[in-house]
PDB file of C-alpha atoms in Angstrom:
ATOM      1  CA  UNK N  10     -12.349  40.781 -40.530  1.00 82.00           C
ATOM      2  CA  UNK N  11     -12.124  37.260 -43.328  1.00 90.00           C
ATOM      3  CA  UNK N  12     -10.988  34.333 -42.494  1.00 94.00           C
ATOM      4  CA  UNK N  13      -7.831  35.127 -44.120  1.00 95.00           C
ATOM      5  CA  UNK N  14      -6.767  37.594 -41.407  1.00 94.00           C
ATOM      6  CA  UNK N  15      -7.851  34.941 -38.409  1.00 95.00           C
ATOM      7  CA  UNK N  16      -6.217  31.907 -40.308  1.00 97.00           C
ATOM      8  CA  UNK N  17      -3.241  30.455 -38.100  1.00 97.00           C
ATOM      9  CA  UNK N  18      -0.483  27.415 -38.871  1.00 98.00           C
ATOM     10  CA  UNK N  19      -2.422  24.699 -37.092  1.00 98.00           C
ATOM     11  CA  UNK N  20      -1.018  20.746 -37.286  1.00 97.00           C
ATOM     12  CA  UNK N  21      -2.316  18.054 -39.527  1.00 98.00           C
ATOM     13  CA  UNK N  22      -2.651  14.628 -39.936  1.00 97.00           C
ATOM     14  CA  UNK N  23      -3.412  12.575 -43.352  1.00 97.00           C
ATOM     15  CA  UNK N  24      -6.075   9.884 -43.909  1.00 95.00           C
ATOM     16  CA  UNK N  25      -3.290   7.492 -43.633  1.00 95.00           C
ATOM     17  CA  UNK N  26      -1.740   8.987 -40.089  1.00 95.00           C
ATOM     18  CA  UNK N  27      -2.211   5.804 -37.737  1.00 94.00           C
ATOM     19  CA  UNK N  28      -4.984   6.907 -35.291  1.00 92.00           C
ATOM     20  CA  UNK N  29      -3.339   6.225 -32.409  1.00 91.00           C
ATOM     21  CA  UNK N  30      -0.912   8.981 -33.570  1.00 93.00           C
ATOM     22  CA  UNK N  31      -3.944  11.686 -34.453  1.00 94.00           C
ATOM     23  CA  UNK N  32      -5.143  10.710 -31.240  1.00 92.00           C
ATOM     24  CA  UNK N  33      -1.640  11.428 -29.251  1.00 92.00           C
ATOM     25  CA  UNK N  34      -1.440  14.782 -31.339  1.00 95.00           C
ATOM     26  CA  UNK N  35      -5.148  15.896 -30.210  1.00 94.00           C
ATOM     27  CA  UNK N  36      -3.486  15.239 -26.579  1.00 92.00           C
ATOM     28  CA  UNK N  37       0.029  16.289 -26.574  1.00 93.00           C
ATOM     29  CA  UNK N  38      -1.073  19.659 -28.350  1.00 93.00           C
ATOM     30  CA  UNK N  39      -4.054  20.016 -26.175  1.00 92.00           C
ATOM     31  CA  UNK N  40      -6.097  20.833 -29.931  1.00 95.00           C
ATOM     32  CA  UNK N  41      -9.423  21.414 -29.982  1.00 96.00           C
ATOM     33  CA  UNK N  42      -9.691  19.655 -32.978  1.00 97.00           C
ATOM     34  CA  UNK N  43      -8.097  17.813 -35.857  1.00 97.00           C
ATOM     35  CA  UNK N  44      -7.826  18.733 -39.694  1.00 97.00           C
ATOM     36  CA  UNK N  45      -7.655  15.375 -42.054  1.00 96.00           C
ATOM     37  CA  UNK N  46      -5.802  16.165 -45.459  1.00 96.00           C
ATOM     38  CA  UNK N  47      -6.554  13.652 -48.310  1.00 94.00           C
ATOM     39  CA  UNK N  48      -3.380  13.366 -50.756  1.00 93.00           C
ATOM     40  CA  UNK N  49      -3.278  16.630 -52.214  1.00 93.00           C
ATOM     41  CA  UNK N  50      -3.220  18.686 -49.432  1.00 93.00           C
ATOM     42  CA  UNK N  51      -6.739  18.979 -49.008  1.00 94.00           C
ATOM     43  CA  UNK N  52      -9.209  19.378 -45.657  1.00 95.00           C
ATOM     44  CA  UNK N  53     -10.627  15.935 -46.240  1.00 94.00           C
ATOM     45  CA  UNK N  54     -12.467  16.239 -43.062  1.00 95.00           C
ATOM     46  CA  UNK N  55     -12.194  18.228 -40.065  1.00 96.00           C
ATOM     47  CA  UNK N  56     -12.852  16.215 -36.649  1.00 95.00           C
ATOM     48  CA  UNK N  57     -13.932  17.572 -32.929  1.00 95.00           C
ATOM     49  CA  UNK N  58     -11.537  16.199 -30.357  1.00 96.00           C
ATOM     50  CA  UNK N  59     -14.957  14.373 -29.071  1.00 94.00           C
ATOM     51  CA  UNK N  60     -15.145  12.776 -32.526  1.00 93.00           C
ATOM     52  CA  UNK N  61     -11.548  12.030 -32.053  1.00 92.00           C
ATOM     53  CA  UNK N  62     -12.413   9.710 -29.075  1.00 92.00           C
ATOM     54  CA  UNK N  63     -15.242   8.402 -30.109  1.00 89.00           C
ATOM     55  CA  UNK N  64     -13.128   6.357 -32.890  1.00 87.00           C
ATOM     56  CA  UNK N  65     -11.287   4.895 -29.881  1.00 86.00           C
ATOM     57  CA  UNK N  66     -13.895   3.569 -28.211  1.00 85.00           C
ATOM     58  CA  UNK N  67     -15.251   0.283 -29.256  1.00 81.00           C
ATOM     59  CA  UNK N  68     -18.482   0.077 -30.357  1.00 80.00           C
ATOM     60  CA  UNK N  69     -20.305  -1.993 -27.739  1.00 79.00           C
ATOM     61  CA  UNK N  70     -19.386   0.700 -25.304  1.00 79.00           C
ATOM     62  CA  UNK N  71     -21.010   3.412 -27.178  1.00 78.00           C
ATOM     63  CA  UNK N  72     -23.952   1.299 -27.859  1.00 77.00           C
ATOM     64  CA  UNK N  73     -24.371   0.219 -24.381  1.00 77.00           C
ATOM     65  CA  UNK N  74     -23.444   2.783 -21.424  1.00 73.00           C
ATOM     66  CA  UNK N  75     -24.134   0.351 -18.961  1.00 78.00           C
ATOM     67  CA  UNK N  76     -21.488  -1.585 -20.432  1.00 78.00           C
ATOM     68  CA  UNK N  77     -19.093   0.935 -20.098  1.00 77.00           C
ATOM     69  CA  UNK N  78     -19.653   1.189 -16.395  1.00 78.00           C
ATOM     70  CA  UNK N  79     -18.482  -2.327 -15.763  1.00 77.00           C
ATOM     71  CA  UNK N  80     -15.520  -2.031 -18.099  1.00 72.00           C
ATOM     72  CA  UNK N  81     -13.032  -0.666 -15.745  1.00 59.00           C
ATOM     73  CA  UNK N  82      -9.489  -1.338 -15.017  1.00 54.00           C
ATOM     74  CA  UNK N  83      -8.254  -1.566 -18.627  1.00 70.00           C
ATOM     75  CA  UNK N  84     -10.019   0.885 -19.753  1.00 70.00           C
ATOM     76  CA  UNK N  85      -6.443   2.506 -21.522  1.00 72.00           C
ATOM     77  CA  UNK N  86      -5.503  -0.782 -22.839  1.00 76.00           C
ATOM     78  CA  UNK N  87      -8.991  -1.520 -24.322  1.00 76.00           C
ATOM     79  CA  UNK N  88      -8.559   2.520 -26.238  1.00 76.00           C
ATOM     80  CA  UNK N  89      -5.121   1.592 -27.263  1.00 76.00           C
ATOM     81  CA  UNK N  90      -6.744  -1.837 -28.941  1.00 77.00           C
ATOM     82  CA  UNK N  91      -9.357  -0.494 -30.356  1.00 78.00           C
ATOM     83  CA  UNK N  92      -7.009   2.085 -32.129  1.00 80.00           C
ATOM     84  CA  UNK N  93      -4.515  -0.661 -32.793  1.00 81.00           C
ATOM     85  CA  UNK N  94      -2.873  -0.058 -36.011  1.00 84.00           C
ATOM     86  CA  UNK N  95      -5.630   1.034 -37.813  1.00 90.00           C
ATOM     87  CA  UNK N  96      -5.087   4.722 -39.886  1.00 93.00           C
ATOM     88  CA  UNK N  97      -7.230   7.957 -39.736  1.00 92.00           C
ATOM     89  CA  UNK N  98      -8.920   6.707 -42.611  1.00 92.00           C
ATOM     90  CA  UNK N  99     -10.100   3.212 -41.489  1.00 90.00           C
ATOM     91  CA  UNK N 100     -11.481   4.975 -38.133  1.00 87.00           C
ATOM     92  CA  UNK N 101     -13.520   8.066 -39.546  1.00 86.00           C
ATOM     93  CA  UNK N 102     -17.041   8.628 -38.507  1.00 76.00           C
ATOM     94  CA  UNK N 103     -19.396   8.652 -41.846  1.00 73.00           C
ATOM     95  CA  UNK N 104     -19.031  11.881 -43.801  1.00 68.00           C
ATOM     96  CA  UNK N 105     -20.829  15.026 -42.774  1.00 69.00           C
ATOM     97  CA  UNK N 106     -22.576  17.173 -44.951  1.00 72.00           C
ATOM     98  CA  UNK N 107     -21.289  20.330 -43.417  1.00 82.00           C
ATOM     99  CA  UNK N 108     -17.740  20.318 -43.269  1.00 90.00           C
ATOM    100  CA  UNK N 109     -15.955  22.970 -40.842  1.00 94.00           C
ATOM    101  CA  UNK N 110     -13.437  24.278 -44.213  1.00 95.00           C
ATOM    102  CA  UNK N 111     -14.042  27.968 -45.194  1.00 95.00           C
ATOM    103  CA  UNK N 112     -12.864  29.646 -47.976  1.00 96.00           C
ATOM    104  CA  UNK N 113     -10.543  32.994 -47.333  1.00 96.00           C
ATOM    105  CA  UNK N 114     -12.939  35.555 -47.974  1.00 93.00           C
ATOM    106  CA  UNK N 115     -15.364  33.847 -45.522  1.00 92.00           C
ATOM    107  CA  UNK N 116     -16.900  36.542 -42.505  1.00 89.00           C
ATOM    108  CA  UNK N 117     -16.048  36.261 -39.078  1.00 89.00           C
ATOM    109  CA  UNK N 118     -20.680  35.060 -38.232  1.00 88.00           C
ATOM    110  CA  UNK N 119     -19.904  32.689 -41.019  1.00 90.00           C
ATOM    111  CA  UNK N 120     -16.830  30.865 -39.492  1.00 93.00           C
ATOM    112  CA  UNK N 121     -19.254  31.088 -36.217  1.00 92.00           C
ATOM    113  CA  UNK N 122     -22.350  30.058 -38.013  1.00 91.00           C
ATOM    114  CA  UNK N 123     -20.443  27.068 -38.997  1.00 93.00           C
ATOM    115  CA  UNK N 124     -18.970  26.046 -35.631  1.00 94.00           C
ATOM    116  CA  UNK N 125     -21.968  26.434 -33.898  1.00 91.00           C
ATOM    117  CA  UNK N 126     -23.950  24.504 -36.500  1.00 90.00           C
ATOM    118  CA  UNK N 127     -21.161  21.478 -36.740  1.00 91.00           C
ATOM    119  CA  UNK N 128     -20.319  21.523 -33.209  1.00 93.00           C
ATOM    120  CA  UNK N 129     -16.306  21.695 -34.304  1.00 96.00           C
ATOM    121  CA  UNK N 130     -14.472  24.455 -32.670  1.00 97.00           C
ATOM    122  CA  UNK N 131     -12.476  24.862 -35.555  1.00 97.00           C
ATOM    123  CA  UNK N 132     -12.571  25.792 -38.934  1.00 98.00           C
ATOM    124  CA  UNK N 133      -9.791  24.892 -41.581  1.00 98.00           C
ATOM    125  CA  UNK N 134      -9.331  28.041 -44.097  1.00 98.00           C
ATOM    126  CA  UNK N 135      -7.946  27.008 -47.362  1.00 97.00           C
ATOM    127  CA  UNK N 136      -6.475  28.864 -50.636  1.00 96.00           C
ATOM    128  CA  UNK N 137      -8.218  29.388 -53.882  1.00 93.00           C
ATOM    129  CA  UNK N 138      -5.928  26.577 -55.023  1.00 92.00           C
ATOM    130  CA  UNK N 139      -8.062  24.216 -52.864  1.00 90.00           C
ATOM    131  CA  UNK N 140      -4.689  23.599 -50.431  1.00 92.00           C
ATOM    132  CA  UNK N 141      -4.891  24.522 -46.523  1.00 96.00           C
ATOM    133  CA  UNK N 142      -4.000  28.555 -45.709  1.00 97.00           C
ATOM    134  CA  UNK N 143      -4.241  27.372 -41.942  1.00 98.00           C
ATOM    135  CA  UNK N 144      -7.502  27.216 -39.136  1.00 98.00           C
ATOM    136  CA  UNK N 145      -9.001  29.158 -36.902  1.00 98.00           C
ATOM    137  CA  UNK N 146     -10.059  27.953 -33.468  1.00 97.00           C
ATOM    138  CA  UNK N 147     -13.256  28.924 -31.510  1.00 96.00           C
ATOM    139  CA  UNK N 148     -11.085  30.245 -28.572  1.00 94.00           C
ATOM    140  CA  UNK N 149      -9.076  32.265 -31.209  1.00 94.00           C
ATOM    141  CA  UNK N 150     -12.283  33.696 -32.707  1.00 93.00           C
ATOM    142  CA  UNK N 151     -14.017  34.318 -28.884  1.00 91.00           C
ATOM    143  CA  UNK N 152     -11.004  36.291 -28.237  1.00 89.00           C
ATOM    144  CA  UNK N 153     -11.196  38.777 -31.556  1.00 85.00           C
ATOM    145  CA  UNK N 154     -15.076  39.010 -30.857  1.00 84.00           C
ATOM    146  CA  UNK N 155     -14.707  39.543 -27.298  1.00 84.00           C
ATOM    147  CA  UNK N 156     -11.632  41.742 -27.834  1.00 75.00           C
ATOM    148  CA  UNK N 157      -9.878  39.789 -25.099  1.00 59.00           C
TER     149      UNK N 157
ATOM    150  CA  UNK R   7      -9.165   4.553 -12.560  1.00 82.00           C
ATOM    151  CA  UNK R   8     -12.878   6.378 -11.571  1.00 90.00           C
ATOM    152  CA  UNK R   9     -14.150  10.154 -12.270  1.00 94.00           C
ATOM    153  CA  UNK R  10     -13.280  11.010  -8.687  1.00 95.00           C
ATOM    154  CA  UNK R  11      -9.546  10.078  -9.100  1.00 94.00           C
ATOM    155  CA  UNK R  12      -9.967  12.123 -12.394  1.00 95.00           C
ATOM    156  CA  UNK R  13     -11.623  15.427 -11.635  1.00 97.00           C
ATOM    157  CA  UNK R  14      -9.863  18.745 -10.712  1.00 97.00           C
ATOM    158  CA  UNK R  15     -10.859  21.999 -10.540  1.00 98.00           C
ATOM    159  CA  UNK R  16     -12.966  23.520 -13.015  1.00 98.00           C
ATOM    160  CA  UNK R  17     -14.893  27.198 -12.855  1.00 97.00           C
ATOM    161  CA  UNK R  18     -18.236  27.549 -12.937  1.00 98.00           C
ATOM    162  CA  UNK R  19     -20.726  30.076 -13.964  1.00 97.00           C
ATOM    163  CA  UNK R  20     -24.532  30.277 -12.426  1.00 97.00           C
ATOM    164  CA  UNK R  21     -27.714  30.477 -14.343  1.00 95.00           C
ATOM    165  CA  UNK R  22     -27.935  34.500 -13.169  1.00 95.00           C
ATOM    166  CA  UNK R  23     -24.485  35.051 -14.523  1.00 95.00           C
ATOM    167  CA  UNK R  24     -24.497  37.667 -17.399  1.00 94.00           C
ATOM    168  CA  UNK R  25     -23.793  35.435 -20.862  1.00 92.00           C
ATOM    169  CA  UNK R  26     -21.516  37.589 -22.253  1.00 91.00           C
ATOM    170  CA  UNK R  27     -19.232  37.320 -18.781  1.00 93.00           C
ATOM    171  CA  UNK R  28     -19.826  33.575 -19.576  1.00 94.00           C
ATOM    172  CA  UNK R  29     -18.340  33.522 -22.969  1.00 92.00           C
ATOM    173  CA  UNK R  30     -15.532  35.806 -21.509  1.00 92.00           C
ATOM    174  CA  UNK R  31     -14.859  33.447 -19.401  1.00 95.00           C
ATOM    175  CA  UNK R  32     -14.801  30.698 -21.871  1.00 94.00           C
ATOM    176  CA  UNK R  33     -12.419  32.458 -24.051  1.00 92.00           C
ATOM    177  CA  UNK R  34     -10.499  33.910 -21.405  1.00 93.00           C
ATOM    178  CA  UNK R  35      -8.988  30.863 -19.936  1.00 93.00           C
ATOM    179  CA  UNK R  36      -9.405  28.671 -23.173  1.00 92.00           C
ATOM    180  CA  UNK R  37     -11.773  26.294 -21.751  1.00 95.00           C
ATOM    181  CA  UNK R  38     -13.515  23.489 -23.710  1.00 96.00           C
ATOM    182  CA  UNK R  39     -16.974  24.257 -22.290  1.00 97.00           C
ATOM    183  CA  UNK R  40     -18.947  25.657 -19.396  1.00 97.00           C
ATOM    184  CA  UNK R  41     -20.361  23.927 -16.584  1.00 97.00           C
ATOM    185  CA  UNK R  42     -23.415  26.139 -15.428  1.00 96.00           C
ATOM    186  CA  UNK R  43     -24.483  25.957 -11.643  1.00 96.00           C
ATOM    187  CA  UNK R  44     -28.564  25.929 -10.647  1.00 94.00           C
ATOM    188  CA  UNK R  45     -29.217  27.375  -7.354  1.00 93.00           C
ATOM    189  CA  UNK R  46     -28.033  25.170  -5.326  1.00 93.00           C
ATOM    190  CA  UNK R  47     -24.796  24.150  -6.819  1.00 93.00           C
ATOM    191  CA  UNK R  48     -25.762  21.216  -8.773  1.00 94.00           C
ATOM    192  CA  UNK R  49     -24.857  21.289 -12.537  1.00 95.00           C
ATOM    193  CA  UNK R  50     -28.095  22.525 -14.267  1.00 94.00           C
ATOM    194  CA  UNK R  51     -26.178  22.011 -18.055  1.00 95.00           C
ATOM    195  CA  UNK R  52     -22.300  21.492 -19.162  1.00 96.00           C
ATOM    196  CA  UNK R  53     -22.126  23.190 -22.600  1.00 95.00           C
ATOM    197  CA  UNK R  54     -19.225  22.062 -25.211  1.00 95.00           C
ATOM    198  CA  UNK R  55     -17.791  25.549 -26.538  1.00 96.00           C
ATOM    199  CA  UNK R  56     -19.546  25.308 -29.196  1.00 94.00           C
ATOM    200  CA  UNK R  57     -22.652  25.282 -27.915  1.00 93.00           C
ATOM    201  CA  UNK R  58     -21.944  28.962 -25.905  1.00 92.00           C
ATOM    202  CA  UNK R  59     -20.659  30.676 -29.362  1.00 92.00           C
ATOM    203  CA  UNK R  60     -24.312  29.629 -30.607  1.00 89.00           C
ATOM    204  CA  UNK R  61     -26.351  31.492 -27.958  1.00 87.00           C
ATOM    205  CA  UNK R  62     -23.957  34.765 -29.600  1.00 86.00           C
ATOM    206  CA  UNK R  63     -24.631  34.278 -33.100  1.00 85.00           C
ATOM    207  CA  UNK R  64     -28.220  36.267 -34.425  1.00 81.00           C
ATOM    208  CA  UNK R  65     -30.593  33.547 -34.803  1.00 80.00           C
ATOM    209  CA  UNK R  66     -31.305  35.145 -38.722  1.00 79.00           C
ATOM    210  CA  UNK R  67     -27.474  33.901 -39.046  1.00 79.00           C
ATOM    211  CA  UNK R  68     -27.807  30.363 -37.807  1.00 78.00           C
ATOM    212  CA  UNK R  69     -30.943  30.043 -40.231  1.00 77.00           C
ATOM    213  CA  UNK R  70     -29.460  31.052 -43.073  1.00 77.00           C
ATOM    214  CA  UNK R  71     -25.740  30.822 -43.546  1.00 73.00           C
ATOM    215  CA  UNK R  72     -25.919  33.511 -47.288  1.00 78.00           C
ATOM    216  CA  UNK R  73     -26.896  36.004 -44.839  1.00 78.00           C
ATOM    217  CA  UNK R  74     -23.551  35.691 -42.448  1.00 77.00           C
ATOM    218  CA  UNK R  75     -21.504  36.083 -45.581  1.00 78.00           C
ATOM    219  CA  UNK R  76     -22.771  38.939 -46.786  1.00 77.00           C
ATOM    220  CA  UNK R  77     -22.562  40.737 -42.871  1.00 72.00           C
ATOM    221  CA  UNK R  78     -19.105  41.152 -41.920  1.00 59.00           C
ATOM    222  CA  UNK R  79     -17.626  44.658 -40.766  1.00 54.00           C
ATOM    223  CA  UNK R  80     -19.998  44.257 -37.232  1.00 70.00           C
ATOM    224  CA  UNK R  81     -19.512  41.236 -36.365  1.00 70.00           C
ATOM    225  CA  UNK R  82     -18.246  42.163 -32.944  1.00 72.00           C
ATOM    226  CA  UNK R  83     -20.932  44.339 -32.177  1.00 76.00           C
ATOM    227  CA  UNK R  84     -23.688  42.100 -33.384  1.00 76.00           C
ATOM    228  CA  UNK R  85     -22.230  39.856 -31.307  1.00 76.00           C
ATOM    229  CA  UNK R  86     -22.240  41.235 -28.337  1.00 76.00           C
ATOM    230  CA  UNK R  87     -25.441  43.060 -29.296  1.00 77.00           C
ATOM    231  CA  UNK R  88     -26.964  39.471 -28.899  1.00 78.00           C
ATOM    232  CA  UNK R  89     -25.631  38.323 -25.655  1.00 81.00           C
ATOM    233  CA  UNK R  90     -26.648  41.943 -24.333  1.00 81.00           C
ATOM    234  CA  UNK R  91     -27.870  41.544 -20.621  1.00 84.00           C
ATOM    235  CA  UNK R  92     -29.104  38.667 -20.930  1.00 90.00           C
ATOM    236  CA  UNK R  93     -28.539  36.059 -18.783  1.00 93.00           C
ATOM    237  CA  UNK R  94     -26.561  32.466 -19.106  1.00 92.00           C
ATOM    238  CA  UNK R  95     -30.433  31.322 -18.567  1.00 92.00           C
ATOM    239  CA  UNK R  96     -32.021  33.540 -20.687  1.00 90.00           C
ATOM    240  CA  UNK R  97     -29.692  32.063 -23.489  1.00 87.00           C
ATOM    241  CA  UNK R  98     -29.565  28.483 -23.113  1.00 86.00           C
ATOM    242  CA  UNK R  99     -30.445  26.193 -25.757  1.00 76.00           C
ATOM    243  CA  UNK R 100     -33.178  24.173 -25.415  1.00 74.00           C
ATOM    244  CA  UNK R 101     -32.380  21.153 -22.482  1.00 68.00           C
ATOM    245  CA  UNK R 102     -30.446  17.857 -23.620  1.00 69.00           C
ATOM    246  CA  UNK R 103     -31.332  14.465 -22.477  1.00 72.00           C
ATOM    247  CA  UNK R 104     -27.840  13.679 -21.791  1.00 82.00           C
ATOM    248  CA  UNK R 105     -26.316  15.750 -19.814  1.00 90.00           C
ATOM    249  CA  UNK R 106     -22.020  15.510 -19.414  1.00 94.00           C
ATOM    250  CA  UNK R 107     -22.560  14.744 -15.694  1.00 95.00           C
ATOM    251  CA  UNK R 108     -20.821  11.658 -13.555  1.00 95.00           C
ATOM    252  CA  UNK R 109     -20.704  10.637 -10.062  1.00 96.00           C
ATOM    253  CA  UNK R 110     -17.486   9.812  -8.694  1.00 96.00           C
ATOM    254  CA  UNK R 111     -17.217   6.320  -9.492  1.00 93.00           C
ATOM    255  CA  UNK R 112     -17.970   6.222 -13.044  1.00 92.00           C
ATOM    256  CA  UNK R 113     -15.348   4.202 -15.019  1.00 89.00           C
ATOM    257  CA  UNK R 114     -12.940   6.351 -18.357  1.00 89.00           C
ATOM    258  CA  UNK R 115     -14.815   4.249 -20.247  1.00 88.00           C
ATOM    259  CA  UNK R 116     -18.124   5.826 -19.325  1.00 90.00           C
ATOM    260  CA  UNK R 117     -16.809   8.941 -19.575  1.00 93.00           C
ATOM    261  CA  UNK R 118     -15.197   8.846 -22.624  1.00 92.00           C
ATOM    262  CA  UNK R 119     -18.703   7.419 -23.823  1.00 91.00           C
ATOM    263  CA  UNK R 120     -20.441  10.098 -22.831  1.00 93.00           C
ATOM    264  CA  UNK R 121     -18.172  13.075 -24.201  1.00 94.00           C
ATOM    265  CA  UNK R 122     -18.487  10.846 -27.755  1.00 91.00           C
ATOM    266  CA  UNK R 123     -22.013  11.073 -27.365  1.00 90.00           C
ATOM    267  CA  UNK R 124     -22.748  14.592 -26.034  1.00 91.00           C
ATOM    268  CA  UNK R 125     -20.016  15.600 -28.450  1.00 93.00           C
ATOM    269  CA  UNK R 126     -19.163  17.736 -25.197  1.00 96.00           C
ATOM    270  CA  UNK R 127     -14.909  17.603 -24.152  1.00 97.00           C
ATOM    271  CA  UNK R 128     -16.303  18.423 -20.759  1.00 97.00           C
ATOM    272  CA  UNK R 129     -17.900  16.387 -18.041  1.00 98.00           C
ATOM    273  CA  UNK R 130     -18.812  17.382 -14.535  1.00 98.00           C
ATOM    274  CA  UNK R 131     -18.162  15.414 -11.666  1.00 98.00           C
ATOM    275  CA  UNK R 132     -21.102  15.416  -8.506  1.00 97.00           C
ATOM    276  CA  UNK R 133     -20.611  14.292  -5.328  1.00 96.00           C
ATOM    277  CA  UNK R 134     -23.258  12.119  -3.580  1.00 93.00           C
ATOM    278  CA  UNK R 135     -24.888  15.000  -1.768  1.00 92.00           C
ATOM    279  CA  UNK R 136     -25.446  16.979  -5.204  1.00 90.00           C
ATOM    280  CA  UNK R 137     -22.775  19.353  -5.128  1.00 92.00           C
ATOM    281  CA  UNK R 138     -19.539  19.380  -7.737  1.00 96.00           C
ATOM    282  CA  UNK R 139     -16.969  17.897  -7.161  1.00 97.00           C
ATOM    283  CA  UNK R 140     -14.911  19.347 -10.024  1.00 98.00           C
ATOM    284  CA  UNK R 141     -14.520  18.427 -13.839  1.00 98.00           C
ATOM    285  CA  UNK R 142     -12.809  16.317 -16.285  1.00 98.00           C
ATOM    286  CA  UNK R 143     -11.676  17.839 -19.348  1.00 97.00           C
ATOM    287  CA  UNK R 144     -11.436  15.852 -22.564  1.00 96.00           C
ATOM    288  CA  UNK R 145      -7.821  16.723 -23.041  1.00 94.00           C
ATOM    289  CA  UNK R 146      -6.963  15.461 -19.267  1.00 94.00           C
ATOM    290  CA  UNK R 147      -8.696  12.212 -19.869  1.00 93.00           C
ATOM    291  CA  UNK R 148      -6.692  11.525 -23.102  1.00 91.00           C
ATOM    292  CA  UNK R 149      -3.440  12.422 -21.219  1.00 89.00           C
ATOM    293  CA  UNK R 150      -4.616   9.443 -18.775  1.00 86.00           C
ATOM    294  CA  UNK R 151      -5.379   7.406 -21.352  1.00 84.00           C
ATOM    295  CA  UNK R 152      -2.239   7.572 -23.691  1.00 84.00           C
ATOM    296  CA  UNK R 153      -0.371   8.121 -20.905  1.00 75.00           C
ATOM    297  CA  UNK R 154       0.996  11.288 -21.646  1.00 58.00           C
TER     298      UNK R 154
END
C-alpha cells in the first residue's frame, strides 16, 4: 500500500486565505489539520490544528500561562483580534525542516514515520508535477493498519 | 467561559489496557488523542494522536526514515507486531513536563495555551478530588471560540 492508494480530496487554504477563515475551516470541518498551498498549487506548509491555534493566540499568553489564567471573559474576542485581518501567510509559525508532504510512491511506515516524527496527523501527497494528489489523515491510516 | 463549562465526555483507556486496543480505540471513534487513566482515575498522560501512532512504528523506522521506504508490503503486520501485548504502559513515551491537564476553572485562554504548547488537541479536565471530569477537544473549543 503507497501513498497514492491512501491519498483522499482533502480542503485547502492559500498563504493568502485570511486566518480567521483557515481557522473557521479547521473548525467547521472538524480537520485534523490544514494544507497551505503557495501560488502554484504547491504544499507550502502543512499545519496541526494545534499549530492552527497557536497563531490565534497572542503572544504574551503563550509566553506567560499565568497570564492566560487571568484573561478570561473575552477570551473569543481577544482570538478573533489577534487573527484580525491578517492572512495565512502573515500568521505562520517559522518553517520546519520536516514538512508532512510525501511523494506518491511513499510506504504506508513512511507516511507514519513522518507523522509521528512532525507531530501532524496528516500528510499532503502530491504528483510528480509537484501539484497536490490529495492527504492522508492519521485516523485514515489507523484504520487501513488496524483494518478497522 | 471555564474548562468545567467546557468539558464533556471523553473515553479513557488505563495504563493495563492492551496498546493495540488503545490505538483501536483511537481510530475507531476518530479521536484526537488518548487520555490514559493511573490507578486511581487520575490522568497519568493525554497523548495527541500522534504521539500513539509512534509507540506502533519499529523504533529502526523512526531512526531512520530510508529504511521505512524501502519496507512496505507488511506494514500492517509490523505494525501490529510492535504493539503486540504490550501494554498502553509498556509503550509510553518517555513522561512530558506539561501535561494537557486543567482543573475546572481554567480560563479558553489557558487552554488553548496549553494545546499550542503540548501540540496536543486534547486536554483533560480533573475535578478537585483527582478524578476526571471529562475532556475538551481542540475542535470543541474552536467551535466556542468562533462561535460555530
Amino acid at each position: 500500500m503507497r501513498a497514492d492508494e491512501l491519498a483522499a480530496p482533502y480542503p485547502t487554504v492559500q498563504l493568502g486565505t485570511p486566518a480567521i477563515e483557515a481557522a473557521r475551516l479547521l473548525a467547521g470541518q472538524d480537520l485534523p489539520g490544514l494544507i497551505v498551498l503557495d501560488g502554484k498549487g504547491y504544499p507550502f506548509t502543512v499545519l496541526a490544528g494545534t499549530q492552527v491555534l497557536r497563531m490565534a493566540i497572542p503572544q504574551y499568553c503563550q509566553d506567560d500561562p499565568a497570564l492566560a489564567a487571568v484573561i478570561d471573559e473575552q477570551a473569543a474576542d481577544l482570538f478573533l483580534r489577534e487573527l484580525g485581518d491578517r492572512t495565512v501567510a502573515q500568521t505562520l509559525p517559522g518553517h520546519s525542516r520536516d514538512l508532512a508532504v510525501v511523494a506518491g510512491d511513499a510506504t504506508v511506515l513512511e507516511i507514519a514515520a513522518l507523522m509521528a516524527r512532525t507531530g501532524v496527523p496528516l500528510v499532503a501527497v502530491v504528483h510528480k508535477d509537484k501539484t497536490l494528489m490529495g492527504a492522508v489523515t492519521l485516523d485514515a491510516l489507523l484504520d487501513r493498519l488496524l483494518a478497522l
